[in-house]
PDB file of C-alpha atoms in Angstrom:
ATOM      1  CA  UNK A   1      72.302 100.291 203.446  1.00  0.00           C
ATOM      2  CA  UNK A   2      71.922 103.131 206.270  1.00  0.00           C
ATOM      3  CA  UNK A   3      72.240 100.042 209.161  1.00  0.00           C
ATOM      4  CA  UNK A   4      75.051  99.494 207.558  1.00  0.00           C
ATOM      5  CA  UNK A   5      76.718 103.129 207.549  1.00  0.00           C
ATOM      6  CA  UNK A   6      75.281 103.217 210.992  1.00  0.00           C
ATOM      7  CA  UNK A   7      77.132 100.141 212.396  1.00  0.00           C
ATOM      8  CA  UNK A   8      80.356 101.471 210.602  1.00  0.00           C
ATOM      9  CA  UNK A   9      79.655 105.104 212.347  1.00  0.00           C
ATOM     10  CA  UNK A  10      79.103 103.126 215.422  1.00  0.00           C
ATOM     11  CA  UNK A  11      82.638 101.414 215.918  1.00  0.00           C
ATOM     12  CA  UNK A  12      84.863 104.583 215.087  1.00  0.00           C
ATOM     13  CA  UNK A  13      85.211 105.490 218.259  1.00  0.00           C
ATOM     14  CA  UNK A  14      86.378 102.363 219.649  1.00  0.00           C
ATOM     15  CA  UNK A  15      88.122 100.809 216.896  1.00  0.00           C
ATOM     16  CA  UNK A  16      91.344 100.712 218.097  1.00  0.00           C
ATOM     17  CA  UNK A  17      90.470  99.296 221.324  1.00  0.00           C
ATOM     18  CA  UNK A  18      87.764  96.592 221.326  1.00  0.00           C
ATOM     19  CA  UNK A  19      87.575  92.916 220.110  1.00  0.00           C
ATOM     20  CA  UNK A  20      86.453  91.811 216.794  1.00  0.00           C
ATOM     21  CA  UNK A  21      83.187  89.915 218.498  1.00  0.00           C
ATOM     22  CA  UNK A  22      82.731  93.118 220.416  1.00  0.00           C
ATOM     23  CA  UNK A  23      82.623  95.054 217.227  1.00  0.00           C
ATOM     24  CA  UNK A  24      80.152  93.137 215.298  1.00  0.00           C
ATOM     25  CA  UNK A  25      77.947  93.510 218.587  1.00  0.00           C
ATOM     26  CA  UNK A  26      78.068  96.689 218.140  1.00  0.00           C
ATOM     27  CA  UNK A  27      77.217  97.390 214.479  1.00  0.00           C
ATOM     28  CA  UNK A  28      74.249  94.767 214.884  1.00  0.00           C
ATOM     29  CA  UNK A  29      72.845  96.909 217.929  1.00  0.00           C
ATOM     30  CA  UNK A  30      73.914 100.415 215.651  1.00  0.00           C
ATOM     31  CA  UNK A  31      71.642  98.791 213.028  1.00  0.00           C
ATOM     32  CA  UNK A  32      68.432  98.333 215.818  1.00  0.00           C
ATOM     33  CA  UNK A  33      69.258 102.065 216.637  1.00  0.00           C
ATOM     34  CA  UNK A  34      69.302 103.049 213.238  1.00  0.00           C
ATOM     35  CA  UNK A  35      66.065 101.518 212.805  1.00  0.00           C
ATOM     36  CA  UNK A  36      64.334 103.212 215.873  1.00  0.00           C
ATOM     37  CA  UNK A  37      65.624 106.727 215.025  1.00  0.00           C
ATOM     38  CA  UNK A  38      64.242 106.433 211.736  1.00  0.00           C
ATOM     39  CA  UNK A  39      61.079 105.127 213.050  1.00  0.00           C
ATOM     40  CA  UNK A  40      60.873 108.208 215.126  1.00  0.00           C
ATOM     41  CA  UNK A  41      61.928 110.885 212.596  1.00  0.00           C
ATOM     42  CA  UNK A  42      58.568 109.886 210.757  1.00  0.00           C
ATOM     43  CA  UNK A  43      56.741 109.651 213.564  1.00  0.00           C
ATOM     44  CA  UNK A  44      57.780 113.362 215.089  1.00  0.00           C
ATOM     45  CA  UNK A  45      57.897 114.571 211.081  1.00  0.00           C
ATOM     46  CA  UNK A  46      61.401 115.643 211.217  1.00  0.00           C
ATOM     47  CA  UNK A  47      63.135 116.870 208.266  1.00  0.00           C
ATOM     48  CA  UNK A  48      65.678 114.411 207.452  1.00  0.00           C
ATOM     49  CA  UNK A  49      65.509 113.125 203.891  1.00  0.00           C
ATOM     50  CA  UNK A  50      68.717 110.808 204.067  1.00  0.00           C
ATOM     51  CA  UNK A  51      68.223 109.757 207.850  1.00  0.00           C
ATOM     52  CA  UNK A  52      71.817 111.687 208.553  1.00  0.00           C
ATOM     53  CA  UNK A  53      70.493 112.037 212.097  1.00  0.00           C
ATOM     54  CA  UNK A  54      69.846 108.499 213.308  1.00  0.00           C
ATOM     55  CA  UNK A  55      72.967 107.678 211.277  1.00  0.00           C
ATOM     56  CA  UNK A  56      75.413 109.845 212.220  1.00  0.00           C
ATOM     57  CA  UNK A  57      74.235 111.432 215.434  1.00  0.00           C
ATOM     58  CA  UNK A  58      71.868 108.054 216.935  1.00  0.00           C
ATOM     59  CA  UNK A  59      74.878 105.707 215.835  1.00  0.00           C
ATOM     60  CA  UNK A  60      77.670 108.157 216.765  1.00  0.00           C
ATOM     61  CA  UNK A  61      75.918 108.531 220.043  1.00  0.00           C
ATOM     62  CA  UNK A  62      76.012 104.416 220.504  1.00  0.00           C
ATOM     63  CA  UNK A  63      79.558 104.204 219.291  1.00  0.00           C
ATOM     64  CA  UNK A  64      81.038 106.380 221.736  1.00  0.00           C
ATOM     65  CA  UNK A  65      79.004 105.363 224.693  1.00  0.00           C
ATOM     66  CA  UNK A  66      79.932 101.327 223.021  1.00  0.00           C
ATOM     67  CA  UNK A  67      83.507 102.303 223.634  1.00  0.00           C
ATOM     68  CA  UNK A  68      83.184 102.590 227.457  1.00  0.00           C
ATOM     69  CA  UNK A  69      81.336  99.563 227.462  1.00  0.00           C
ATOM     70  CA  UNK A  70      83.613  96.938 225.596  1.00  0.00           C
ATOM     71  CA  UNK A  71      87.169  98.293 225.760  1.00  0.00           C
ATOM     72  CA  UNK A  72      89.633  95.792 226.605  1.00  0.00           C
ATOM     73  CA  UNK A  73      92.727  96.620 228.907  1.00  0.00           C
ATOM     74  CA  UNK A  74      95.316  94.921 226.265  1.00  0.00           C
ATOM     75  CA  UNK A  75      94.005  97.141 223.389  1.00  0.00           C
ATOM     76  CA  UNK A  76      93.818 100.715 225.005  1.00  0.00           C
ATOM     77  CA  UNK A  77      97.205  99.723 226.446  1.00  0.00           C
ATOM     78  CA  UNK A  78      98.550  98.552 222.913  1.00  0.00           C
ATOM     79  CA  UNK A  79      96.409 102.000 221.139  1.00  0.00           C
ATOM     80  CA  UNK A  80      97.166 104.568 223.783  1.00  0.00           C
ATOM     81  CA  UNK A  81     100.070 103.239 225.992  1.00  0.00           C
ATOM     82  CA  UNK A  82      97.675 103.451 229.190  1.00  0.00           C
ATOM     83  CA  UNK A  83      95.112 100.553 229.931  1.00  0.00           C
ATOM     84  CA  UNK A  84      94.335 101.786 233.325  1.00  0.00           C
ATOM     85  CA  UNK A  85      90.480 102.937 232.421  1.00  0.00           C
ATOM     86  CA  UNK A  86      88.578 100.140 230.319  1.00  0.00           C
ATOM     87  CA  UNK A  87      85.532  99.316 229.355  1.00  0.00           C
ATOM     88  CA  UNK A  88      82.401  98.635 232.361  1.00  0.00           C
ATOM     89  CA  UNK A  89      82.563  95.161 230.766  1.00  0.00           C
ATOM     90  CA  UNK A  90      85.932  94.644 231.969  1.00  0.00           C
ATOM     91  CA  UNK A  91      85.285  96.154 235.978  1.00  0.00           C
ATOM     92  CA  UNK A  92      86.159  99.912 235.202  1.00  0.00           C
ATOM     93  CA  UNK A  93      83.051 102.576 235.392  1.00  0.00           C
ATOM     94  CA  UNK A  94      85.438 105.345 234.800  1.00  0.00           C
ATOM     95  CA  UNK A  95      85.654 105.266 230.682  1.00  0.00           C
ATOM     96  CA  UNK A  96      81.863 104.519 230.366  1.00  0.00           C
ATOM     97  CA  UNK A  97      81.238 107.849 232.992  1.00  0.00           C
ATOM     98  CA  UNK A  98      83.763 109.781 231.032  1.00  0.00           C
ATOM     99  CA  UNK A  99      82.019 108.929 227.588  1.00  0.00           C
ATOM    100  CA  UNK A 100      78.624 109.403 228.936  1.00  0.00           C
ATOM    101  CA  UNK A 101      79.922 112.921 229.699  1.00  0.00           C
ATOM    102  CA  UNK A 102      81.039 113.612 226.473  1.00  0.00           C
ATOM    103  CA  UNK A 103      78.058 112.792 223.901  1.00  0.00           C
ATOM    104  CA  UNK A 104      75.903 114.848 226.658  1.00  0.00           C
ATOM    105  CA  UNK A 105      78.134 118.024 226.110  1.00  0.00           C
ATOM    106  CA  UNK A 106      78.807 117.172 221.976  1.00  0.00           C
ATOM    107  CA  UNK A 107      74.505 117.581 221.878  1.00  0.00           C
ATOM    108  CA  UNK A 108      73.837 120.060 224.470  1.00  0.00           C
ATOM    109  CA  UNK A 109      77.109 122.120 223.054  1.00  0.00           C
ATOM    110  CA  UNK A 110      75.568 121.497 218.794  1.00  0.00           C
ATOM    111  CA  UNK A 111      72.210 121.960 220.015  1.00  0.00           C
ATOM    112  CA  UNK A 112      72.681 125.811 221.610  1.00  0.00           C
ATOM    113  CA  UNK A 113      74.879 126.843 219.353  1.00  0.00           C
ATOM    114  CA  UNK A 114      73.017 125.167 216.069  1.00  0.00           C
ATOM    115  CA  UNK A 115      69.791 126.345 217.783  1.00  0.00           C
ATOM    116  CA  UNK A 116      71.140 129.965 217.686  1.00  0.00           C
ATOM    117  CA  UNK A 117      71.944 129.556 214.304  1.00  0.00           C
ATOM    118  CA  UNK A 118      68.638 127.902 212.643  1.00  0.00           C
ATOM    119  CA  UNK A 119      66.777 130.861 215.224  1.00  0.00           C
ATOM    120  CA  UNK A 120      68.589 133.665 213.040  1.00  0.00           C
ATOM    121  CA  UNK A 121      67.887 131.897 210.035  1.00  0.00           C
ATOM    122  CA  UNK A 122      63.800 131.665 210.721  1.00  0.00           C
ATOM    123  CA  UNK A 123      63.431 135.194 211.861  1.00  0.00           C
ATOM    124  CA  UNK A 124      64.858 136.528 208.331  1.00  0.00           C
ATOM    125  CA  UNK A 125      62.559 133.912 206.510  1.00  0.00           C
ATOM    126  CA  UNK A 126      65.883 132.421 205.466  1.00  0.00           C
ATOM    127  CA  UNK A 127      65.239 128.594 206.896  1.00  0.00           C
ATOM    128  CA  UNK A 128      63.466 127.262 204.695  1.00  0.00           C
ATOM    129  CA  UNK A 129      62.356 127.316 200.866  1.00  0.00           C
ATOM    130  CA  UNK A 130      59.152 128.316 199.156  1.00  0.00           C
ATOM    131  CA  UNK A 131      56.382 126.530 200.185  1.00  0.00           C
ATOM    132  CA  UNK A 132      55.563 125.305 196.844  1.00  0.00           C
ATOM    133  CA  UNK A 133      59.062 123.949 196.266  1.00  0.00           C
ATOM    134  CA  UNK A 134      58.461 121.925 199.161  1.00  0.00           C
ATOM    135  CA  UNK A 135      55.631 120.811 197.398  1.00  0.00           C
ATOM    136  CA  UNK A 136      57.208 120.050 194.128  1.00  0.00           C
ATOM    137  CA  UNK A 137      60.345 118.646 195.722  1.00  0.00           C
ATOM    138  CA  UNK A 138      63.851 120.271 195.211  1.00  0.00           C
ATOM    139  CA  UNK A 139      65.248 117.533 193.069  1.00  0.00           C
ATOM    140  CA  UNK A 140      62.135 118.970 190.418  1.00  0.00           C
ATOM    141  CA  UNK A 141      62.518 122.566 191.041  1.00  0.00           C
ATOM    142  CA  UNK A 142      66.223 123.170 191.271  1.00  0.00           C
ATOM    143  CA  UNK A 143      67.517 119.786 189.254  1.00  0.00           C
ATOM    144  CA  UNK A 144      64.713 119.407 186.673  1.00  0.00           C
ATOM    145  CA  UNK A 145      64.704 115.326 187.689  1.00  0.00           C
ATOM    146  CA  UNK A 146      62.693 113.360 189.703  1.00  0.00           C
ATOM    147  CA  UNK A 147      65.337 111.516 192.236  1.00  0.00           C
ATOM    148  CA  UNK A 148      62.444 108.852 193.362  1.00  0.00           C
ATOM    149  CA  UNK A 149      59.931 106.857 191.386  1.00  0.00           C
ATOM    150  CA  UNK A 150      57.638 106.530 194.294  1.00  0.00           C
ATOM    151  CA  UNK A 151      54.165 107.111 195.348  1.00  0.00           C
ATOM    152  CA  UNK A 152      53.193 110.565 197.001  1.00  0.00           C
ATOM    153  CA  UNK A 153      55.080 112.650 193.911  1.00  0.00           C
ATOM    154  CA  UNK A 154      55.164 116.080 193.374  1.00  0.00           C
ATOM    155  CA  UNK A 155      51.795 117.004 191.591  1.00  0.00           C
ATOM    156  CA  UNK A 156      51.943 118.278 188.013  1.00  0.00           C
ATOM    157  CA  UNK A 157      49.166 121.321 188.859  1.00  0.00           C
ATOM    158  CA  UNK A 158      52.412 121.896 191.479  1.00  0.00           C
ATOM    159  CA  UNK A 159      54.808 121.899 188.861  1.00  0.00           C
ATOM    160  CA  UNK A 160      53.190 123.750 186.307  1.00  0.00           C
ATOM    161  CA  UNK A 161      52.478 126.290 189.101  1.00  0.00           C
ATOM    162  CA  UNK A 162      55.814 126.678 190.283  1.00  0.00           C
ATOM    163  CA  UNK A 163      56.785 126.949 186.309  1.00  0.00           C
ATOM    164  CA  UNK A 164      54.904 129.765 185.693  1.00  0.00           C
ATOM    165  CA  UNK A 165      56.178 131.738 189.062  1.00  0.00           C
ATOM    166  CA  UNK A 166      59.662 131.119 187.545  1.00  0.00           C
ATOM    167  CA  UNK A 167      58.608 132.542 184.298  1.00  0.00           C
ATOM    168  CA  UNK A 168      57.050 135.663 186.238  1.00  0.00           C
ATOM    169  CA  UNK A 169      59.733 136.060 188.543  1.00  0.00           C
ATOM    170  CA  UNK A 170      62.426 135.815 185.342  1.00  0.00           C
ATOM    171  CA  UNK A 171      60.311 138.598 183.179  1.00  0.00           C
ATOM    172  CA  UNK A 172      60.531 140.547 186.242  1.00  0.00           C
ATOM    173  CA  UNK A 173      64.171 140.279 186.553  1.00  0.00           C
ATOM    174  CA  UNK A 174      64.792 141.229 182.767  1.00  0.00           C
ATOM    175  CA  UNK A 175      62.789 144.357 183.206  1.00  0.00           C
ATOM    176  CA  UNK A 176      64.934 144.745 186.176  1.00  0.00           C
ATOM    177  CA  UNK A 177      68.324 143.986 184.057  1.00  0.00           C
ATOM    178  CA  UNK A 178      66.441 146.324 180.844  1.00  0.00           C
ATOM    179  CA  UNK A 179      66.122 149.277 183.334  1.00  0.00           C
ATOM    180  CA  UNK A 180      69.700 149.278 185.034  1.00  0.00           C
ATOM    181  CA  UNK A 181      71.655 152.704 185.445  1.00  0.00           C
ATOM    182  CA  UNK A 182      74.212 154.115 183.546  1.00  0.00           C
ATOM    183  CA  UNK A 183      76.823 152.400 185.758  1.00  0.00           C
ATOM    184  CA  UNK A 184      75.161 149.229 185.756  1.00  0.00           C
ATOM    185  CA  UNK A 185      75.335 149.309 181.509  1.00  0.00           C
ATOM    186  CA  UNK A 186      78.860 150.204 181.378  1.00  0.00           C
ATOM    187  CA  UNK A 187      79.726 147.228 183.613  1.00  0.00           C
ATOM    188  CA  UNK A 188      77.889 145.124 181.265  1.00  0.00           C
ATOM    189  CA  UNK A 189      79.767 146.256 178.796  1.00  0.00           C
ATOM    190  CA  UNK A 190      83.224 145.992 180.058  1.00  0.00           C
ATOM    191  CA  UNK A 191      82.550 142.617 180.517  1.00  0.00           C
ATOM    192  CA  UNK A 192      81.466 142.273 176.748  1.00  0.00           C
ATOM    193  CA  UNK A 193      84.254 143.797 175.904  1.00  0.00           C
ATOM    194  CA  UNK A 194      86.764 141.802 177.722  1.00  0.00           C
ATOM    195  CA  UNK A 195      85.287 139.080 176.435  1.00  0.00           C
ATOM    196  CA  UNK A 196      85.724 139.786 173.113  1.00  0.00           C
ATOM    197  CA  UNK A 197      89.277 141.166 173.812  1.00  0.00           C
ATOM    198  CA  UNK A 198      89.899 137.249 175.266  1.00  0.00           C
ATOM    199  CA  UNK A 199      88.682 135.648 172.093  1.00  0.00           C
ATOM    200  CA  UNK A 200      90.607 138.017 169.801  1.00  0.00           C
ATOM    201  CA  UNK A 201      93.929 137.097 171.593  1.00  0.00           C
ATOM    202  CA  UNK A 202      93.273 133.417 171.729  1.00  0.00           C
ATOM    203  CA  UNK A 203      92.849 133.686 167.880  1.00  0.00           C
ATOM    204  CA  UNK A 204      95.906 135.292 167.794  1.00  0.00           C
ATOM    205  CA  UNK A 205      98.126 132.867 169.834  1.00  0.00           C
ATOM    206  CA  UNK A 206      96.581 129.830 168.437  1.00  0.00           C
ATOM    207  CA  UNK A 207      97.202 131.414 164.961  1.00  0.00           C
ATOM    208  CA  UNK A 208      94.233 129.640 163.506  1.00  0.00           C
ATOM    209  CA  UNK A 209      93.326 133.159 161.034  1.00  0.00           C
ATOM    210  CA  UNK A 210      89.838 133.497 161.896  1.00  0.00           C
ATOM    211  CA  UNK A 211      88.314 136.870 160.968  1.00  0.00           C
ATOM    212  CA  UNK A 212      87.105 138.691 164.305  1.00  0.00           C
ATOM    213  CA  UNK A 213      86.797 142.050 162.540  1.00  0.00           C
ATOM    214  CA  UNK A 214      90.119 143.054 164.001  1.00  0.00           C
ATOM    215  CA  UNK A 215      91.850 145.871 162.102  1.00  0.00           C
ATOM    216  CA  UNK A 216      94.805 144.806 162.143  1.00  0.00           C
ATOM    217  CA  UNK A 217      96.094 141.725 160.509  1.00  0.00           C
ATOM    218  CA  UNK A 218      96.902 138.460 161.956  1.00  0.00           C
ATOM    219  CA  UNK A 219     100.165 137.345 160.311  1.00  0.00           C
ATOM    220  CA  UNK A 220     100.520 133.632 159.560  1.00  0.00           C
TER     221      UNK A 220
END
């Protein structure tokens, strides 16, 4: 399935302007890429649970660079209404130099600014979860579902761990909630009581006469 998303990554960029052999040579070779960044996300433990990088960034990476290697003169002419600069297959380096160029820029450009970004992140502790939702997995701990039947699941002394810090950490929150200010109780109960004031008037428009202990009467 993900060779397949890769090859159809792979020949966006030059869809408009290669051959249809050229474009099943390049989702077979997006597939062999596909299959090597995986490989290499294991082997370098990288984060990636859906492979996103090796199919979007590997195979976007291959698609642009395929695109200065197999456009055809006719096509970029037909696509663009200029067919000077074609693909190195067809005797022009210039498109191939020109797309090198770009996915250089696209990953040193993502990578500095991304890199800021995640570096922010990790100095406030704000990169990555609890340790013991790692553990447990976040399909468990925030979706309360196993996504995979698979060896190498979450542990149930894991689970039941991370069950009772929930329970802790919500009894510590009610205390919280039980000892709010004045302010904080009177905002509580403005919202109660525009609740209520909502579900009054929606008796009253729907006219269905149910008793909401309003005074006055709701005429039929």
């Amino acid at each position: 399935m993900n060779g397949c998303l890769t090859g159809l990554v792979a020949i966006t960029a030059g869809c408009a302007t290669v051959e249809t052999w050229a474009a099943v040579v390049i989702g077979i070779i997006a597939g062999w890429f596909y299959l090597i960044g995986s490989y290499l996300l294991v082997k370098f433990k990288i984060d990636d649970a859906v492979d996103a990088i090796p199919v979007h960034m590997v195979g976007g990476a291959w698609g642009v660079i395929a695109a200065g290697l197999f456009t055809t003169p006719e096509l970029r002419e037909a696509a663009f209404g200029d067919g000077d600069h074609v693909g190195w297959f067809y005797g022009d380096g210039t498109l191939i130099g020109i797309q090198i160029i770009a996915v250089l820029f696209i990953t040193g450009w993502t990578g500095v600014v991304m890199g800021v970004y995640f570096w922010i992140l990790n100095f406030f502790g704000m990169l990555r979860i609890d340790p013991l939702e790692e553990e447990v997995g976040m399909d468990l701990s925030r979706h309360k579902g196993s996504a995979y039947t698979m060896d190498g699941s979450a542990k149930q002394e894991h689970v039941e761990e991370l069950t009772q810090k929930r329970n802790e950490s919500f009894a510590d929150s009610s205390s919280h909630r039980r000892g709010m200010s004045f302010l904080g109780d009177s905002s509580h109960k403005r919202k109660e009581k525009k609740t209520q004031d909502n579900a009054k008037k929606l008796a009253v428009d729907e006219d269905v006469g149910v008793d909401l202990g309003v005074d006055n009467e709701v005429e039929a």
